Amino acid sequence: MYLVRFRESEHHKNKAGTIKVTAIKNKIMSVLVYTESENGAFKKTSYEVASYAKGIAAMLGTDVTAIAFNTSDAGELGTYGVNKLLTVNDSKLEKFTAAAYADVIAQAAKQENAQVVVISSTADSKYLGSLLSVHLKAGYVTNVTALPESASPFVVKRTVYTNKAFSNTQVNTDVKLLGLSKNAYGLKENTVSCAAEAFAPTLNENDFNVKVQSVDKATDKVTIADAEVVVSAGRGMKGPENWGMIEELADVLGAATACSKPVSDLGWRPHGEHVGQTGKPVASNLYIAIGISGAIQHLAGINSSKVKVVINTDPEAPFFKAADYGVVGDAFEVVPALIEKLKAFKAANA
Amino acid sequence: MKILVCISHVPDTTSKINFTENNTTFDTNGVQYVINPNDEFGLTRAIWFQEKQGATVEVVTVGTAEVEPTLRKALAIGANSAIRVDMPALDGYAVAQQLAAVVKNGGYDLVIAGRESIDYNGGMVPGMLAAMTGANFVNTCISLEIDGTTATTVREIDGGKETATAALPLIIGGQKGLVEESDLRIPNMRGIMMARQKPLNVVPPVDSNAETQTVSFEKPAAKGAVTLVDAGNLDQLIDLLHNEAKVI
Ligand SMILES: Cc1cc2nc3c(=O)[nH]c(=O)nc-3n(C[C@H](O)[C@H](O)[C@H](O)COP(=O)(O)OP(=O)(O)OC[C@H]3O[C@@H](n4cnc5c(N)ncnc54)[C@H](O)[C@@H]3O)c2cc1C
Ligand SMILES: Nc1ncnc2c1ncn2[C@@H]1O[C@H](COP(=O)(O)O)[C@@H](O)[C@H]1O
């Protein structure tokens, strides 16, 4: 635990609030954002981190540069405030390799004289972020939920204690690296024209020491990381044979499926679906919890979802205290009925 | 094979999170501390290598004397020896700097850390440590096999898995999956007795500097009461989700 209070840094001692970060002259500063793409198209999280980078750039009075791999098209980055896109196209970088990507992004950050670098909270961004922070000697803050409350000293809000609290974290290095929590800032339009420019990094053999052999990924399923809606079920479902209705509900909603920890421990569902403090975090717009009691460790992982719906037979289930909407009832009756109603709703609103 | 397991000493998952001193300090009142759950999976995997492949397992925590019971617990579970770097854990960077000094002195083939600690949730120490020591690094590792000097790892990615190989020395950010939940060990009486005899070396910190610091903590805003919908009136639920919450 790092939660010991630290003395105010020398650097800011006498100047807190008075020096403007933009006052450092000579080279023009920028904000660099790493925008992930898949099959040539940007992920939605990329537009969110771009929006956030624009918010920071506006505070600092500077521009946003994005960097992307294996694409040459700026997509909608201009809509979200990106002025320039650095495109990296190199056959050695077709597969994600954390060390190499971190190295390349660090080189771009130096070229662009980036004062703040923004990345997302995807598995890949979190993988490369800590490497990048050391390359850039940049103080790194993960799970950031809002724009900095002040630029000098640079103080930004992040979640700690697995979403049970926030920390206002001061970053004392010249360059700052921020990992934005998914769905915390949202998409903000801020249209500018965005020009793509090729970026040719110097690659280092050592960056490819971890050799990816195979990737096993279901392409037809919405992932918990990307999903706007997550349908999650617990031990109240009695057994794996009853998950058909959970999958069908997810299907109707275009949702990802998830589960509580005992459900994955019992082998009813794959480990990748386990959400909570010791599983995956969920930051979706809608989280539907079916037959899950709402233990503190489960809630910690899903707290940052925006709207929570609980379906449970027990009106005393702790989950109702954390929910926005609740149905006290038997999942085996409520879920099939809800599927029918949603289908009718979708047909009517198509 | 020499393995180092990095252990974070964290509040038990059921802890109530409160702050004192004008929201600047974590309130330890009534809080029980445990081995960070991600590290517990890693430690158990390390013990497996000890039993099946003759590895030695050392555990390390950067922290003040209060973390020692957590290290003793790791010894009771089966680690051969423990190191405590005598410094409060200021931030992820300062901790990684301390661990880097331990790693450089120790000649480890494998360093197992956790994907993230459940208090700070930085998810940064193992990767920083890898960048500082030049070791190979695999994050969110859910399977680890070692054959000679080569490791085969499986990493959890969004929506799937990725298998990779890497030469030792290797650092992983581990998590559930490294071993099954049912394989986690609770220290038994014999383990606890033996742990008392095992070395727990307290080493002084090297020079390090924190890059970040918490200025203040906040608790999430209190939640409004739940809106209950009758099980026989699900149209109302759909209406609320569509028109009020605007999520469908
Ligand atoms: C160190 C540690 C870490 C943990 N980490 C996590 C974690 O990350 N994620 C996690 O989920 N858990 C975690 N847990 C476990 C957690 O404490 C709970 O045990 C778990 O979340 C309970 O799962 P559940 O709600 O599915 O099952 P139960 O607690 O058994 O709840 C089942 C619920 O289903 C309801 N129900 C029963 N029948 C029906 C029906 N027909 N229709 C509707 N509802 C019905 C019941 O009323 C009950 O509320 C952790 C525990 C520990 C000790
Ligand atoms: N104070 C510490 N001492 C030893 N290892 C630590 C410490 N803090 C974090 N770690 C390790 O780094 C991992 C990730 O921690 P964090 O970067 O804080 O999320 C943990 O799971 C531990 O393995």
XYZ file of C-alpha atoms and ligand atoms in Angstrom:
674
model
C 0.000 0.000 0.000
C 1.308 3.332 -1.015
C -1.091 5.415 0.866
C 1.316 7.056 3.221
C 1.188 10.774 2.879
C 4.235 12.161 1.245
C 5.793 15.520 1.954
C 5.065 18.260 -0.542
C 7.663 18.058 -3.276
C 10.420 20.637 -3.360
C 9.556 21.469 -6.880
C 6.179 22.870 -6.056
C 6.804 24.110 -2.594
C 6.914 27.816 -3.191
C 5.239 27.962 -6.487
C 2.087 25.926 -6.075
C -0.579 27.394 -8.255
C 1.593 30.163 -9.614
C 3.827 28.655 -12.290
C 2.071 27.944 -15.530
C 3.220 24.706 -17.095
C 2.970 26.302 -20.527
C 5.462 28.947 -19.498
C 8.350 26.600 -20.309
C 9.570 28.038 -23.595
C 11.605 26.981 -26.627
C 9.979 23.807 -27.858
C 6.246 23.656 -28.423
C 4.576 21.250 -26.027
C 1.917 18.766 -26.946
C -0.368 16.103 -25.562
C 0.172 12.656 -27.087
C -2.546 10.016 -27.061
C -2.140 6.340 -27.950
C -5.168 5.296 -29.977
C -5.677 1.544 -30.328
C -7.089 0.136 -33.500
C -8.245 -3.287 -34.550
C -8.349 -4.404 -38.174
C -7.583 -0.865 -39.273
C -10.448 0.779 -37.357
C -10.158 2.705 -34.109
C -11.709 1.233 -30.990
C -14.353 3.289 -29.249
C -12.047 3.710 -26.262
C -9.629 5.445 -28.617
C -12.156 8.188 -29.267
C -12.716 8.493 -25.548
C -8.992 8.892 -24.774
C -8.735 11.334 -27.686
C -11.590 13.400 -26.213
C -9.843 13.401 -22.861
C -6.473 14.340 -24.377
C -8.201 17.275 -26.050
C -9.589 18.328 -22.660
C -6.067 18.360 -21.211
C -4.614 20.125 -24.238
C -7.224 22.852 -23.828
C -6.177 23.308 -20.180
C -2.531 23.563 -21.190
C -3.110 25.677 -24.282
C -1.648 23.127 -26.676
C -2.593 20.561 -29.349
C -3.254 16.843 -29.454
C -1.174 14.380 -31.450
C -2.310 10.746 -31.680
C -0.212 7.697 -32.462
C -1.628 4.525 -34.004
C -0.238 1.258 -35.349
C -1.210 -0.588 -38.520
C -3.523 2.066 -39.892
C -2.980 5.036 -42.126
C -6.405 6.548 -41.842
C -7.267 9.113 -39.154
C -10.839 7.809 -38.891
C -12.895 10.161 -36.750
C -9.981 11.354 -34.628
C -10.452 14.911 -35.917
C -14.016 14.898 -34.597
C -12.636 14.363 -31.111
C -10.024 17.075 -31.272
C -6.888 15.359 -32.598
C -4.812 17.693 -34.809
C -2.274 15.213 -36.052
C -2.001 11.437 -36.298
C 1.341 9.654 -36.364
C 0.890 6.361 -38.194
C 3.293 3.491 -37.620
C 3.323 0.804 -40.293
C 5.991 -1.812 -39.939
C 5.572 -5.533 -40.546
C 7.352 -6.247 -37.247
C 4.652 -4.346 -35.387
C 1.619 -6.064 -36.853
C 1.156 -8.117 -33.703
C 0.873 -6.230 -30.437
C 4.169 -6.484 -28.556
C 4.122 -4.445 -25.367
C 7.848 -3.710 -25.158
C 8.094 -2.634 -28.795
C 4.937 -0.550 -28.706
C 6.074 1.172 -25.498
C 9.425 1.929 -27.102
C 7.784 3.403 -30.218
C 5.321 5.518 -28.250
C 8.192 6.833 -26.119
C 10.069 7.868 -29.262
C 6.985 9.642 -30.576
C 6.442 11.389 -27.234
C 9.998 12.711 -27.376
C 9.682 13.870 -30.976
C 6.439 15.666 -30.171
C 7.801 17.040 -26.908
C 4.747 15.612 -25.192
C 4.165 16.931 -21.749
C 1.231 14.635 -21.078
C 0.739 11.189 -22.614
C -2.715 9.616 -22.436
C -3.530 5.911 -22.806
C -6.634 3.827 -22.131
C -7.345 1.039 -19.635
C -7.481 -1.868 -22.078
C -5.383 -4.938 -21.310
C -2.854 -3.892 -23.953
C -2.565 -0.269 -22.802
C -2.115 -1.336 -19.182
C 0.527 -3.797 -20.328
C 2.625 -1.211 -22.113
C 1.888 1.729 -19.773
C 4.291 0.817 -16.994
C 7.105 0.200 -19.493
C 6.364 3.512 -21.187
C 6.415 5.397 -17.901
C 9.968 4.226 -17.182
C 11.155 5.093 -20.717
C 9.728 8.602 -20.370
C 10.594 9.075 -16.683
C 6.943 10.037 -16.485
C 4.943 9.777 -13.294
C 2.142 7.341 -14.143
C -1.413 7.506 -12.868
C -3.834 4.716 -13.802
C -7.636 4.534 -13.503
C -7.986 8.276 -13.983
C -11.604 9.410 -13.910
C -11.588 13.145 -14.669
C -9.610 16.026 -16.095
C -6.889 17.362 -13.766
C -8.303 19.683 -11.132
C -5.244 21.849 -11.636
C -2.356 21.808 -14.081
C 0.173 23.239 -11.654
C 0.587 21.407 -9.413
C -0.731 18.653 -11.643
C -3.447 16.907 -9.637
C -5.733 14.294 -11.130
C -8.467 12.087 -9.708
C -8.207 8.306 -9.858
C -9.982 5.369 -8.263
C -8.259 3.412 -5.504
C -9.280 0.536 -3.222
C -10.933 -1.122 -6.207
C -13.474 1.627 -6.747
C -14.284 2.035 -3.067
C -12.597 5.469 -3.022
C -10.843 8.139 -5.075
C -7.379 9.608 -4.665
C -6.479 13.087 -5.844
C -2.999 12.292 -7.053
C -0.284 14.836 -7.648
C 2.266 14.053 -10.349
C 5.657 15.622 -9.757
C 7.537 14.723 -12.946
C 7.859 16.980 -15.990
C 6.194 14.435 -18.257
C 2.979 12.821 -17.059
C 1.443 9.537 -18.173
C -2.279 9.074 -17.564
C -4.315 5.884 -18.011
C -7.971 6.831 -18.384
C -10.651 4.611 -16.826
C -13.045 3.261 -19.386
C -16.311 5.167 -19.722
C -15.244 7.782 -17.172
C -14.995 10.756 -19.522
C -17.140 9.786 -22.491
C -16.933 11.017 -26.063
C -16.748 14.774 -26.559
C -16.899 16.232 -30.029
C -14.488 19.037 -30.787
C -13.977 18.982 -34.510
C -10.619 19.995 -35.957
C -8.917 18.850 -39.113
C -6.574 15.940 -38.549
C -3.629 15.173 -40.803
C -1.958 11.765 -40.853
C 1.817 11.623 -40.967
C 4.051 8.554 -41.128
C 6.230 7.929 -38.103
C 9.250 5.677 -38.545
C 10.631 4.528 -35.187
C 13.979 2.893 -34.571
C 13.219 -0.659 -33.526
C 15.362 -2.500 -31.040
C 15.814 -6.301 -31.238
C 15.330 -6.606 -27.482
C 11.819 -5.275 -27.859
C 10.808 -8.560 -29.417
C 12.070 -10.958 -26.761
C 8.573 -11.962 -25.725
C 7.330 -13.896 -28.736
C 3.615 -14.188 -29.281
C 2.811 -17.705 -30.501
C -0.950 -17.601 -30.810
C -3.993 -15.519 -30.029
C -7.248 -17.174 -29.124
C -10.099 -14.719 -29.266
C -13.778 -15.178 -29.962
C -14.565 -12.721 -32.720
C -18.319 -13.132 -32.622
C -18.756 -12.158 -28.965
C -18.889 -8.745 -27.327
C -16.097 -8.521 -24.757
C -16.642 -7.272 -21.230
C -14.012 -4.608 -21.933
C -15.817 -3.187 -24.955
C -19.414 -3.752 -23.920
C -21.885 -0.949 -23.294
C -24.173 -3.460 -21.605
C -23.142 -6.424 -19.472
C -25.512 -9.211 -18.405
C -24.090 -11.003 -15.394
C -25.381 -13.966 -13.440
C -24.550 -15.688 -10.174
C -25.105 -18.808 -8.167
C -28.822 -18.071 -8.143
C -28.914 -19.611 -11.632
C -28.438 -23.025 -9.972
C -26.274 -24.577 -12.710
C -24.496 -24.059 -16.032
C -27.369 -25.656 -17.941
C -29.484 -22.597 -17.175
C -27.237 -20.070 -18.902
C -29.166 -20.238 -22.179
C -31.518 -17.480 -21.040
C -28.602 -15.350 -19.846
C -26.954 -15.603 -23.254
C -30.214 -14.888 -24.985
C -30.807 -11.786 -22.888
C -27.264 -10.634 -23.674
C -27.877 -11.300 -27.323
C -31.020 -9.185 -27.425
C -29.166 -6.322 -25.740
C -25.938 -6.694 -27.731
C -24.328 -7.277 -24.349
C -21.358 -9.216 -23.015
C -21.975 -12.001 -20.490
C -20.269 -12.062 -17.106
C -20.565 -13.947 -13.816
C -19.770 -13.904 -10.116
C -16.619 -15.533 -8.779
C -18.123 -18.779 -7.424
C -19.751 -19.386 -10.785
C -16.350 -19.395 -12.490
C -14.707 -21.296 -9.621
C -17.361 -24.009 -9.987
C -16.528 -24.226 -13.679
C -20.029 -23.178 -14.749
C -18.540 -20.338 -16.799
C -15.045 -19.482 -18.069
C -12.672 -17.559 -15.783
C -12.574 -14.684 -18.242
C -16.192 -13.885 -17.265
C -15.508 -13.476 -13.549
C -16.016 -9.873 -12.529
C -15.276 -8.201 -9.226
C -12.407 -7.214 -7.046
C -10.361 -10.286 -7.943
C -11.741 -10.572 -11.459
C -12.368 -8.063 -14.174
C -13.626 -4.567 -13.567
C -16.789 -3.585 -15.423
C -17.410 0.014 -16.451
C -20.394 -0.404 -18.748
C -23.372 1.894 -19.174
C -25.758 -0.816 -18.006
C -25.004 -3.777 -15.731
C -27.733 -6.347 -15.159
C -27.097 -8.685 -12.218
C -29.191 -11.827 -12.055
C -29.096 -14.150 -9.042
C -26.055 -12.393 -7.584
C -26.197 -11.498 -3.899
C -24.006 -8.388 -4.124
C -21.050 -9.272 -1.906
C -18.638 -6.395 -1.288
C -15.973 -8.000 -3.520
C -18.414 -8.285 -6.374
C -19.660 -4.719 -6.009
C -16.116 -3.353 -5.942
C -15.605 -4.562 -9.476
C -18.801 -3.195 -10.955
C -19.165 0.066 -9.043
C -18.050 2.180 -11.943
C -20.829 0.900 -14.177
C -23.336 3.686 -14.680
C -26.733 2.026 -14.263
C -27.281 -1.193 -12.328
C -30.330 -3.446 -12.519
C -30.741 -6.305 -10.057
C -32.997 -9.326 -10.392
C -33.090 -11.420 -7.232
C -35.665 -13.468 -5.296
C -34.468 -12.106 -1.985
C -35.584 -8.530 -1.257
C -32.863 -8.391 1.428
C -30.042 -9.179 -1.023
C -27.341 -6.538 -0.439
C -27.162 -5.837 -4.161
C -30.440 -3.883 -4.014
C -28.662 -1.208 -1.954
C -26.176 -0.662 -4.775
C -28.729 -0.855 -7.577
C -30.601 1.802 -9.532
C -33.454 -0.472 -10.556
C -34.519 -3.727 -8.997
C -36.937 -6.557 -9.605
C -37.683 -8.835 -6.686
C -38.509 -12.083 -8.413
C -37.459 -15.468 -9.690
C -34.914 -15.226 -12.502
C -36.450 -18.277 -14.137
C -39.646 -16.288 -14.665
C -38.362 -12.722 -14.934
C -35.567 -13.288 -17.442
C -37.619 -15.095 -20.127
C -40.377 -12.483 -19.741
C -37.836 -9.672 -20.017
C -36.381 -11.207 -23.191
C -39.828 -11.246 -24.823
C -40.569 -7.665 -23.781
C -37.183 -6.466 -25.020
C -37.667 -8.154 -28.353
C -41.000 -6.383 -28.718
C -39.401 -3.094 -27.637
C -36.633 -3.502 -30.190
C -39.074 -4.355 -32.954
C -41.129 -1.275 -32.120
C -38.084 0.999 -31.979
C -36.208 -0.412 -34.948
C 15.655 -21.957 -10.414
C 15.453 -18.963 -8.087
C 12.059 -17.297 -7.826
C 11.185 -13.996 -6.200
C 7.544 -13.339 -5.375
C 6.615 -9.683 -4.787
C 3.941 -9.391 -2.159
C 1.769 -6.434 -1.461
C 0.265 -6.209 2.019
C -3.315 -5.014 1.538
C -6.558 -4.579 3.477
C -8.762 -7.666 3.402
C -11.348 -7.534 0.604
C -14.199 -7.040 3.080
C -12.612 -3.941 4.654
C -14.590 -0.768 5.023
C -12.601 2.010 3.422
C -12.410 5.187 5.508
C -9.948 8.029 5.857
C -8.682 10.166 8.709
C -6.688 13.365 9.154
C -8.868 15.417 6.899
C -9.093 12.666 4.267
C -5.365 12.362 3.777
C -4.668 9.056 5.520
C -6.198 5.601 5.238
C -7.997 4.630 8.420
C -6.463 1.323 9.528
C -8.850 1.036 12.450
C -10.314 -2.479 12.499
C -8.719 -3.381 9.173
C -7.267 -6.866 8.684
C -4.373 -7.203 6.269
C -3.822 -10.044 3.821
C -1.541 -11.084 0.982
C -2.811 -9.260 -2.108
C -5.090 -11.827 -3.843
C -3.237 -11.629 -7.190
C 0.027 -12.279 -5.348
C -1.473 -15.252 -3.545
C -2.084 -16.954 -6.895
C 1.495 -16.158 -7.895
C 2.928 -17.426 -4.606
C 1.019 -20.689 -4.932
C 2.364 -21.159 -8.459
C 5.874 -20.478 -7.141
C 5.429 -23.154 -4.472
C 4.361 -25.523 -7.223
C 7.691 -24.868 -9.000
C 9.445 -25.438 -5.678
C 7.785 -28.806 -5.149
C 7.837 -30.081 -8.739
C 10.911 -28.445 -10.233
C 13.181 -27.876 -7.239
C 12.918 -24.071 -7.268
C 13.702 -21.907 -4.260
C 11.134 -19.261 -3.436
C 11.914 -15.945 -1.801
C 9.223 -13.376 -1.037
C 9.693 -9.632 -0.752
C 7.650 -6.703 0.490
C 8.575 -3.056 0.548
C 7.090 -1.760 3.763
C 7.520 -0.903 7.415
C 7.521 -3.479 10.243
C 3.738 -3.824 10.201
C 3.919 -5.886 6.981
C 5.893 -8.676 8.661
C 2.900 -10.852 9.618
C 1.995 -10.940 5.912
C 5.526 -12.102 5.044
C 5.362 -14.716 7.824
C 2.147 -15.968 6.306
C 3.904 -16.367 2.943
C 6.657 -18.319 4.720
C 4.044 -20.489 6.405
C 2.504 -21.222 3.010
C 5.906 -22.498 1.922
C 8.289 -19.764 0.765
C 11.914 -20.514 1.751
C 12.889 -17.022 2.855
C 11.637 -13.455 2.989
C 12.993 -9.961 2.511
C 11.499 -6.781 3.851
C 12.803 -3.564 2.360
C 12.456 -1.174 5.241
C 10.670 1.775 3.677
C 7.043 2.878 3.467
C 5.637 2.167 0.018
C 5.367 5.721 -1.294
C 4.196 5.046 -4.818
C 4.522 2.391 -7.501
C 7.671 3.919 -8.920
C 9.528 4.086 -5.607
C 8.493 0.497 -4.823
C 9.717 -0.657 -8.242
C 13.057 1.080 -7.630
C 13.458 -0.795 -4.341
C 12.469 -4.092 -5.892
C 14.864 -3.482 -8.792
C 17.744 -3.301 -6.299
C 16.628 -6.597 -4.715
C 16.293 -8.222 -8.140
C 19.721 -7.033 -9.315
C 21.376 -8.438 -6.178
C 19.436 -11.672 -6.064
C 20.077 -13.283 -9.459
C 16.525 -14.540 -9.813
C 15.394 -16.448 -12.891
C 11.781 -15.566 -12.378
C 9.998 -12.723 -10.593
C 6.311 -13.163 -9.916
C 4.307 -10.066 -9.039
C 0.572 -9.459 -9.213
C -1.377 -7.788 -11.993
C -2.405 -5.139 -9.510
C -2.683 -4.510 -5.800
C -6.249 -4.190 -4.547
C -5.540 -1.024 -2.563
C -3.500 1.161 -4.879
C -4.653 -0.630 -8.070
C -1.723 0.881 -9.906
C -1.066 -2.158 -12.047
C 2.359 -0.676 -12.561
C 4.993 -2.213 -10.302
C 5.801 -5.380 -12.319
C 6.152 -3.551 -15.644
C 8.244 -0.765 -14.117
C 10.443 -3.381 -12.493
C 10.892 -5.111 -15.853
C 11.803 -1.847 -17.573
C 14.296 -1.019 -14.804
C 16.005 -4.425 -14.783
C 15.770 -5.255 -18.493
C 13.974 -8.564 -17.833
C 11.263 -9.855 -20.134
C 7.743 -9.051 -19.022
C 4.304 -10.606 -19.414
C 1.301 -8.986 -17.780
C -2.127 -10.382 -16.753
C -0.531 -13.821 -16.810
C -2.975 -16.716 -16.283
C -0.684 -19.652 -17.016
C 3.049 -20.109 -16.607
C 5.215 -23.113 -17.468
C 9.011 -23.207 -17.295
C 11.127 -25.598 -19.308
C 14.865 -25.088 -18.802
C 15.427 -21.398 -19.486
C 12.273 -20.824 -21.507
C 8.893 -19.802 -20.186
C 5.575 -20.371 -21.901
C 2.983 -17.896 -20.733
C -0.672 -17.274 -21.365
C -1.886 -13.715 -21.002
C -5.491 -12.648 -20.629
C -6.414 -10.134 -23.314
C -9.733 -8.373 -23.811
C -12.013 -11.155 -25.037
C -9.482 -13.962 -25.109
C -6.006 -15.291 -24.473
C -2.560 -14.893 -25.964
C 0.190 -17.486 -25.683
C 3.793 -16.297 -25.767
C 7.258 -17.636 -25.065
C 10.120 -15.767 -23.475
C 13.565 -16.560 -22.173
C 14.325 -16.198 -18.470
C 14.820 -13.934 -16.593
C 11.157 -13.114 -16.748
C 8.844 -10.922 -14.687
C 5.126 -11.547 -14.689
C 2.095 -9.639 -13.502
C 0.040 -12.633 -12.380
C -3.560 -13.207 -11.446
C -6.218 -15.849 -10.893
C -5.720 -18.691 -13.338
C -2.028 -19.220 -12.491
C -3.427 -21.840 -10.139
C -6.985 -22.863 -9.416
C -8.794 -21.235 -6.519
C -9.054 -24.652 -4.843
C -5.242 -24.975 -4.883
C -4.709 -21.857 -2.765
C -3.242 -22.826 0.580
C -4.185 -21.879 4.070
C -1.150 -22.083 6.357
C -1.338 -25.139 8.619
C 0.137 -25.513 12.116
C 3.316 -27.133 10.853
C 3.825 -24.391 8.275
C 3.299 -21.704 10.898
C 5.830 -23.361 13.242
C 8.381 -23.752 10.456
C 7.895 -20.158 9.333
C 9.263 -18.973 12.676
C 12.637 -20.528 11.860
C 12.854 -19.254 8.303
C 14.940 -16.168 7.520
C 13.158 -12.829 7.253
C 15.867 -10.364 6.279
C 15.248 -6.700 6.782
C 17.277 -4.662 4.309
C 17.705 -0.885 4.213
C 16.235 0.951 1.229
C 18.351 2.227 -1.645
C 17.866 5.800 -2.870
C 14.516 6.158 -4.553
C 12.008 8.843 -5.303
C 8.251 8.850 -5.581
C 6.859 10.418 -8.726
C 3.319 10.756 -7.453
C 1.612 11.387 -4.139
C -1.918 11.369 -2.838
C -3.045 14.866 -1.898
C -6.413 13.744 -0.552
C -8.884 10.896 -0.673
C -12.593 11.011 -1.421
C -15.399 8.557 -0.977
C -17.927 8.030 -3.759
C -21.130 10.052 -3.421
C -23.879 8.250 -1.519
C -26.224 6.333 -3.743
C -29.907 7.138 -4.106
C -32.479 4.481 -3.200
C -33.253 1.718 -5.670
C -36.403 1.994 -7.791
C -38.233 -1.308 -7.491
C -40.282 -2.573 -10.385
C -42.944 -5.245 -9.990
C -42.003 -8.564 -11.595
C -45.345 -8.510 -13.368
C -44.721 -5.092 -14.865
C -41.491 -5.373 -16.815
C -42.699 -2.861 -19.392
C -42.093 -0.271 -16.703
C -38.483 -1.441 -16.347
C -37.923 -1.117 -20.082
C -39.532 2.311 -20.049
C -37.258 3.451 -17.193
C -34.129 2.116 -18.877
C -35.093 3.753 -22.141
C -36.528 7.099 -21.063
C -35.038 7.789 -17.639
C -31.625 6.093 -17.625
C -31.287 6.247 -21.416
C -29.178 3.108 -21.557
C -31.244 1.049 -24.015
C -10.721 -12.701 -1.199
C -12.076 -12.781 -1.872
C -12.224 -12.222 -3.134
C -13.455 -12.301 -3.793
N -13.577 -11.728 -5.028
C -14.768 -11.797 -5.662
C -14.952 -11.215 -6.945
O -14.015 -10.634 -7.527
N -16.151 -11.323 -7.555
C -17.211 -11.958 -6.973
O -18.279 -12.032 -7.592
N -17.072 -12.513 -5.761
C -15.884 -12.461 -5.099
N -15.765 -13.059 -3.875
C -16.886 -13.905 -3.376
C -17.989 -13.119 -2.714
O -17.658 -12.910 -1.360
C -19.323 -13.875 -2.813
O -19.157 -15.142 -2.207
C -19.823 -14.090 -4.224
O -19.809 -12.864 -4.947
C -21.222 -14.645 -4.206
O -21.604 -15.027 -5.502
P -23.150 -15.100 -5.890
O -23.768 -13.792 -5.607
O -23.198 -15.613 -7.276
O -23.692 -16.260 -4.966
P -24.623 -16.204 -3.597
O -23.985 -15.308 -2.629
O -24.831 -17.603 -3.302
O -25.903 -15.482 -4.094
C -26.850 -16.036 -4.941
C -28.001 -15.053 -5.013
O -28.958 -15.542 -5.933
C -30.257 -15.290 -5.421
N -31.151 -16.269 -6.015
C -31.301 -17.580 -5.706
N -32.218 -18.144 -6.509
C -32.648 -17.184 -7.352
C -33.596 -17.157 -8.412
N -34.270 -18.252 -8.791
N -33.800 -15.990 -9.061
C -33.123 -14.869 -8.704
N -32.227 -14.844 -7.702
C -31.985 -15.990 -7.050
C -30.116 -15.417 -3.922
O -31.134 -14.677 -3.258
C -28.728 -14.825 -3.693
O -28.808 -13.430 -3.450
C -14.555 -12.969 -3.183
C -14.394 -13.517 -1.902
C -13.177 -13.414 -1.251
C -13.057 -13.996 0.119
N 5.053 -2.620 -1.397
C 5.225 -3.650 -2.229
N 6.157 -4.597 -1.963
C 6.358 -5.652 -2.797
N 5.640 -5.828 -3.919
C 4.695 -4.932 -4.231
C 4.438 -3.795 -3.405
N 3.447 -3.079 -3.979
C 3.106 -3.742 -5.111
N 3.848 -4.850 -5.266
C 3.747 -5.856 -6.353
O 3.296 -5.233 -7.526
C 2.027 -5.757 -7.923
C 1.184 -4.669 -8.561
O 0.981 -3.639 -7.651
P 0.405 -2.204 -8.068
O 1.296 -1.671 -9.128
O 0.406 -1.445 -6.805
O -0.989 -2.447 -8.567
C 1.465 -6.375 -6.657
O 0.526 -7.387 -6.968
C 2.729 -6.913 -5.997
O 3.137 -8.133 -6.598
